[in-house]
XYZ file of C-alpha atoms in Angstrom:
399
model
C -26.198 -37.215 -17.569
C -22.315 -37.699 -17.817
C -22.250 -34.575 -19.673
C -24.745 -32.671 -16.301
C -22.404 -34.186 -14.161
C -19.047 -32.904 -16.242
C -20.553 -29.148 -15.621
C -21.759 -29.603 -12.299
C -18.429 -30.796 -11.561
C -16.726 -27.695 -13.288
C -18.839 -25.434 -11.466
C -18.217 -26.983 -8.344
C -14.343 -26.408 -9.131
C -14.596 -22.932 -10.408
C -16.896 -22.207 -7.322
C -13.821 -23.530 -4.968
C -11.268 -21.519 -6.558
C -13.834 -18.329 -6.237
C -13.899 -19.302 -2.557
C -9.954 -19.179 -1.802
C -9.366 -16.136 -3.711
C -11.976 -14.246 -1.999
C -10.507 -15.796 1.292
C -7.041 -14.266 -0.047
C -8.641 -11.072 -0.825
C -10.700 -10.804 2.850
C -7.614 -11.449 4.958
C -5.757 -8.719 3.085
C -8.414 -6.181 2.968
C -8.290 -6.157 6.952
C -5.009 -5.590 7.150
C -6.029 -1.998 5.194
C -9.361 -1.259 6.744
C -7.324 0.355 8.980
C -5.319 2.848 6.668
C -7.749 6.044 6.266
C -8.674 5.184 10.476
C -4.965 5.770 11.693
C -5.702 9.337 11.758
C -9.236 9.514 13.723
C -7.130 6.742 16.245
C -4.274 9.289 16.385
C -6.897 11.287 17.707
C -9.080 9.572 19.726
C -6.617 7.498 21.427
C -3.962 10.267 21.785
C -0.852 8.744 20.074
C 1.961 10.336 18.177
C 3.778 9.600 14.492
C 5.798 7.397 15.658
C 3.666 5.377 17.823
C 1.126 5.363 15.136
C 3.931 3.872 12.622
C 4.761 1.006 15.275
C 0.873 -0.173 15.134
C 1.484 -0.661 11.628
C 4.811 -2.576 11.977
C 3.727 -4.903 14.812
C 1.553 -6.257 12.492
C 4.707 -7.682 11.325
C 5.680 -10.239 14.354
C 2.168 -11.718 13.352
C 3.452 -12.487 9.823
C 6.609 -13.300 11.019
C 5.114 -16.090 13.751
C 2.806 -17.353 11.289
C 5.799 -17.998 8.240
C 8.468 -19.309 11.126
C 6.225 -21.929 12.900
C 2.748 -22.345 11.168
C 4.315 -21.952 7.384
C 3.604 -26.141 7.015
C 0.621 -26.682 9.050
C -1.797 -26.894 5.641
C 0.703 -29.372 4.330
C 0.448 -31.833 7.517
C -3.657 -31.080 8.745
C -4.921 -29.977 4.813
C -5.991 -26.914 3.449
C -9.475 -26.427 4.568
C -8.637 -26.664 8.439
C -5.704 -24.514 8.147
C -7.930 -21.775 6.226
C -10.447 -21.921 8.408
C -8.306 -21.954 11.519
C -6.799 -18.931 9.505
C -10.235 -17.021 9.622
C -10.736 -17.625 12.665
C -7.804 -15.737 13.957
C -8.909 -12.915 11.510
C -12.529 -13.065 13.070
C -10.958 -12.356 16.738
C -8.783 -9.666 15.337
C -11.641 -7.488 13.796
C -13.523 -8.117 17.318
C -10.062 -6.771 18.794
C -10.747 -3.497 15.997
C -14.554 -3.292 17.103
C -14.014 -2.934 20.417
C -10.433 -1.064 20.986
C -10.134 1.164 23.768
C -6.386 1.888 23.673
C -3.025 0.938 22.117
C -2.491 -2.476 23.459
C -6.068 -3.669 22.069
C -4.729 -2.106 18.510
C -1.573 -3.125 18.932
C -3.163 -7.129 19.858
C -5.435 -6.743 16.737
C -2.965 -5.993 14.614
C -0.814 -8.991 15.564
C -3.391 -11.678 15.050
C -4.468 -9.960 11.610
C -0.429 -10.879 10.382
C -0.816 -14.210 11.985
C -4.086 -15.130 10.193
C -3.071 -13.507 6.768
C 0.159 -15.425 6.930
C -1.688 -19.106 7.581
C -4.255 -18.365 5.482
C -1.949 -16.784 2.521
C 0.137 -19.558 2.483
C -2.410 -22.519 2.641
C -4.817 -20.282 -0.022
C -1.540 -20.269 -2.565
C -0.845 -24.144 -2.135
C -5.051 -24.667 -2.228
C -5.328 -23.257 -5.278
C -2.283 -24.165 -7.187
C -3.828 -27.708 -6.467
C -7.299 -26.608 -7.615
C -6.374 -25.693 -10.895
C -6.039 -28.402 -13.350
C -2.841 -29.498 -15.607
C 1.055 -28.958 -14.747
C 1.053 -25.033 -15.296
C 0.452 -23.507 -11.757
C 1.425 -20.035 -13.441
C -2.108 -18.937 -13.146
C -2.371 -19.796 -9.188
C 0.589 -17.324 -8.877
C -1.168 -14.578 -10.743
C -5.148 -14.936 -8.861
C -2.902 -15.044 -5.998
C -1.110 -11.913 -6.170
C -3.699 -10.255 -8.126
C -6.383 -10.419 -5.333
C -3.883 -10.042 -2.671
C -3.993 -6.506 -3.716
C -7.337 -6.233 -4.579
C -8.230 -7.505 -1.275
C -5.408 -4.612 -0.166
C -7.324 -1.769 -2.218
C -11.182 -2.838 -1.470
C -10.198 -2.785 2.484
C -8.944 0.573 2.539
C -11.231 1.749 0.173
C -14.282 0.177 1.956
C -13.151 1.649 5.358
C -12.410 5.252 3.645
C -15.709 5.351 2.602
C -17.874 4.327 6.043
C -15.032 6.258 7.736
C -16.266 9.476 5.917
C -19.768 9.634 4.997
C -21.492 6.581 7.517
C -21.573 6.908 11.508
C -19.413 4.832 13.912
C -16.329 5.486 11.973
C -13.746 3.163 14.306
C -16.756 0.329 14.847
C -18.592 0.114 11.684
C -15.928 -0.768 9.705
C -15.267 -3.668 11.380
C -18.997 -4.879 11.743
C -19.230 -4.803 8.253
C -15.957 -6.676 7.902
C -16.783 -9.627 10.568
C -20.162 -9.996 8.192
C -17.623 -10.423 4.739
C -15.509 -12.657 6.887
C -18.488 -15.275 8.264
C -19.937 -14.844 4.116
C -16.185 -16.141 3.268
C -16.273 -18.979 6.179
C -19.031 -20.638 4.276
C -17.469 -20.605 1.564
C -14.340 -21.879 2.565
C -16.142 -24.689 4.357
C -18.013 -25.723 1.201
C -14.734 -25.996 -0.570
C -13.010 -29.739 -1.558
C -9.905 -30.360 0.371
C -7.147 -31.516 -1.560
C -4.317 -32.702 0.528
C -4.891 -36.292 0.392
C -4.108 -37.580 3.732
C -4.527 -34.834 6.358
C -2.851 -35.304 9.373
C -3.206 -33.886 12.951
C -2.194 -30.758 14.832
C 0.453 -32.553 16.746
C 1.849 -33.863 13.481
C 3.726 -30.143 12.676
C 6.944 -29.605 13.663
C 7.237 -25.799 15.162
C 11.356 -25.842 14.611
C 12.093 -23.117 12.202
C 14.132 -23.652 8.861
C 15.439 -20.579 7.316
C 18.299 -20.559 5.181
C 19.296 -19.812 1.409
C 21.992 -22.014 -0.188
C 25.625 -20.734 -0.505
C 25.649 -21.446 -4.317
C 22.328 -19.001 -4.587
C 23.356 -16.354 -2.631
C 25.086 -14.118 -4.682
C 21.790 -14.516 -7.188
C 19.187 -14.178 -4.158
C 20.735 -10.426 -3.619
C 18.765 -8.701 -6.784
C 15.186 -10.631 -5.724
C 15.194 -9.913 -2.055
C 16.107 -6.217 -2.592
C 13.620 -6.091 -4.799
C 11.016 -7.451 -2.611
C 12.117 -5.377 0.570
C 11.892 -2.432 -1.764
C 8.345 -3.646 -3.415
C 7.013 -3.639 0.096
C 8.287 -0.574 1.268
C 6.400 1.180 -1.098
C 3.087 -0.567 -0.238
C 3.898 -0.141 3.476
C 4.752 3.739 3.004
C 1.481 4.019 1.676
C -0.697 1.626 3.534
C 0.743 3.576 7.048
C 1.746 7.280 6.398
C -0.460 8.206 2.970
C -3.218 9.083 5.200
C -1.183 11.747 7.207
C 0.867 12.840 4.364
C -2.409 13.835 2.243
C -3.674 15.470 5.631
C -0.613 17.070 6.584
C 0.954 18.583 3.639
C -1.658 18.603 0.520
C -4.320 19.503 2.704
C -6.597 16.711 2.047
C -8.649 15.616 5.136
C -11.337 13.220 3.072
C -11.164 9.820 4.482
C -12.920 8.631 1.256
C -9.879 10.535 -0.564
C -7.498 8.520 1.712
C -8.541 5.225 1.431
C -9.348 6.060 -2.324
C -5.465 6.344 -3.100
C -4.615 2.931 -1.513
C -7.201 1.767 -3.646
C -5.745 3.303 -6.833
C -1.714 1.696 -6.048
C -3.932 -1.861 -5.291
C -5.962 -1.825 -8.293
C -2.812 -0.323 -10.470
C -0.750 -3.260 -8.964
C -3.626 -6.138 -9.590
C -3.466 -5.053 -13.301
C 0.011 -4.502 -13.898
C 0.265 -8.646 -12.544
C -2.631 -9.768 -14.856
C -1.425 -7.670 -17.786
C 2.827 -9.053 -17.722
C 1.836 -12.501 -16.909
C 3.649 -13.142 -20.032
C 6.746 -11.287 -19.341
C 9.676 -13.385 -18.023
C 10.772 -13.587 -14.194
C 13.916 -11.551 -14.374
C 12.661 -8.767 -16.772
C 9.934 -8.232 -14.667
C 12.035 -8.041 -11.699
C 14.633 -5.436 -13.334
C 11.958 -3.292 -14.681
C 10.417 -3.089 -10.710
C 13.836 -1.734 -9.403
C 14.077 0.576 -12.555
C 10.649 2.120 -11.891
C 11.111 2.395 -8.231
C 13.268 5.195 -8.787
C 11.133 7.751 -10.275
C 8.411 6.115 -7.934
C 9.584 8.036 -4.905
C 10.622 11.280 -7.234
C 7.441 11.807 -7.783
C 6.384 11.233 -3.835
C 8.799 13.399 -2.940
C 7.890 16.236 -5.322
C 4.339 15.843 -4.401
C 5.065 16.355 -0.927
C 7.330 19.455 -2.126
C 4.458 20.753 -4.469
C 1.900 19.797 -2.575
C 0.120 18.369 -5.492
C -2.517 16.113 -5.497
C -2.244 15.829 -8.893
C 1.210 14.390 -8.635
C 0.458 12.294 -5.768
C -1.871 10.228 -8.058
C 0.831 9.909 -10.847
C 3.480 8.378 -7.537
C 0.748 6.401 -6.436
C -0.054 4.431 -10.292
C 3.682 4.567 -10.630
C 4.269 3.026 -7.006
C 1.520 0.291 -7.925
C 3.355 -0.872 -10.797
C 6.430 -0.732 -9.128
C 5.233 -2.791 -6.029
C 3.621 -5.300 -8.505
C 6.068 -6.104 -10.800
C 9.046 -5.967 -7.994
C 7.000 -8.830 -5.775
C 6.033 -11.022 -8.763
C 9.171 -10.619 -10.408
C 11.341 -11.297 -7.211
C 9.232 -14.550 -6.341
C 9.322 -15.782 -9.548
C 13.324 -15.574 -9.379
C 13.366 -16.876 -6.099
C 11.468 -19.658 -7.360
C 13.743 -20.568 -10.048
C 16.945 -20.229 -8.444
C 15.930 -21.906 -5.715
C 17.098 -25.875 -5.371
C 14.208 -28.237 -5.821
C 14.348 -29.672 -2.125
C 14.872 -26.662 -0.189
C 12.371 -24.147 -2.527
C 9.971 -23.471 0.565
C 13.314 -22.932 2.827
C 14.339 -20.101 0.283
C 11.073 -18.611 -0.371
C 10.601 -18.281 2.526
C 13.354 -16.390 3.609
C 12.440 -13.900 0.383
C 9.503 -13.756 2.388
C 10.703 -12.385 5.380
C 12.829 -9.984 3.105
C 9.260 -8.554 2.312
C 8.040 -8.405 5.629
C 10.760 -6.445 6.808
C 10.538 -4.002 3.732
C 7.009 -3.519 5.017
C 7.532 -2.633 8.225
C 10.899 -1.173 9.329
C 11.289 1.496 6.474
C 8.057 3.025 7.794
C 9.103 3.028 11.527
C 12.346 4.974 10.342
C 9.842 7.060 8.564
C 8.323 8.101 11.707
C 11.048 8.671 13.744
C 12.417 11.065 11.414
C 8.847 12.851 10.329
C 9.528 13.440 14.483
C 12.902 14.568 14.606
C 12.860 16.596 11.735
C 9.888 17.151 8.999
C 7.634 14.667 6.732
C 9.021 15.828 3.619
C 12.740 15.244 5.353
C 11.482 11.532 6.035
C 10.645 11.131 2.631
C 13.563 12.342 1.022
C 15.536 9.278 3.023
C 13.254 7.292 2.462
C 14.032 8.054 -1.229
C 16.977 7.609 -1.145
C 17.106 4.621 0.512
C 15.120 2.576 -1.845
C 17.351 4.427 -4.893
C 20.585 2.672 -3.223
C 18.802 -0.207 -2.552
C 17.448 -0.499 -6.069
C 21.016 0.755 -8.292
C 22.602 -2.326 -6.099
C 19.971 -4.621 -6.990
C 19.914 -3.748 -10.914
C 24.044 -4.349 -10.455
C 23.403 -8.018 -8.900
C 20.916 -8.511 -11.188
C 22.758 -7.184 -14.803
C 25.639 -9.204 -13.135
C 23.826 -12.833 -12.760
C 21.282 -12.518 -15.025
C 22.209 -16.134 -16.351
């Protein structure tokens, strides 16, 4: 009987970890469901390439709002209430997408999507670490980051397939996504709470506190720039790859556009799992070195209008993004003082969010003023310069 009870308890805990991982994946899937749909929205609502990039980038407003004001909410009210609140915000975001009639609807939906992800990913990361038995919590980081990328890839692929081969491309994707969210909400509702004495929402402090201590600022430069560059690569593909495929490589199939981002995400997830034993510093430096050939291949694919080069570039970008995100985060965790770790990690995430949005806006503006290839060359130059600077700081402060 005892053995049966233990087996049931293990199965329950395994189900809880799977539910939290599914929540993280589902939230991030909502952020890339638009990737293959941007071109359709652009035609339906009649906006420019610059506006398209702004629709993508406004998502970061929600991310930053979650990080600055609600980053510690799950510590106070509990993991499950915070996770359910995040899923509720994701549902509202999906409803706005489902009934979107103009640009304002898209902007509101994107901000809400970013807010839901910011709260849910933070709560889910902490929840997973607490559900995993033992002192070694590195497995939680591997699960979190890999499911993050899997969710991003599945969201883009699902939307691309539905847009290409099913009716109502701007509606059906979000109807299916709402069903997925409902299933995950049920799983989360059944998952064990790990905060022993949850407080009330009124106990949550909304005062932002972000800074990097003076004694680690020089060491912080390399991981911060690495995170910026890693998320810049992801943002480039999530916002602009479908337009590049259509305009320069003459690939107009929405499923292929979603499939390209799916490739990047799956390579990233596999890289995270496959390099789990690599040290944080080595992972970060490898990412910086890979970013240089990654952006070179992206530009070459555009110049030669080569799908083969674009597929190769996507694989290298996926590996570089994964190594940069995981390596940078782990280095920050190592150098941050224990009593200010959450604060320093939050600054790192702000660098990542800025990397995800700002270069995309710059590329959109340059594409309108010059050409898409010129904009990509400028993007590649920025990534190369940043990589060289970060490599210098990383090598200098390797100890």
